[in-house]
């Protein structure tokens, strides 16, 4: 998925996503100049989040509303 799709689906700020990518916490690949995140990597990243953290609960509230 594109960075834009990831940002939209997980309700994150662009800066945070690029910081996660730069730190290696969120693996991505570059294909023909586009930075992409696989769906399985995105889901694994979500599962690895601290369940007591605010981002985790906010993401789950957003997904349940969908």
Coordinates of C-alpha atoms in Angstrom, one line a residue, residues 44-60:
X44 CA 2.3 -6.9 12.0
X45 CA 3.3 -3.4 13.0
X46 CA -0.2 -2.8 14.4
X47 CA 0.0 -6.1 16.4
X48 CA 3.4 -5.2 17.8
X49 CA 2.2 -1.9 19.3
X50 CA 1.9 -1.5 23.0
X51 CA -1.8 -2.2 23.9
X52 CA -1.7 0.2 26.7
X53 CA -0.5 3.1 24.5
X54 CA -2.7 5.8 23.3
X55 CA -2.0 5.2 19.6
X56 CA -3.0 1.6 19.9
X57 CA -6.4 2.3 21.4
X58 CA -7.0 5.2 19.0
X59 CA -6.3 2.9 16.0
X60 CA -8.6 0.2 17.3

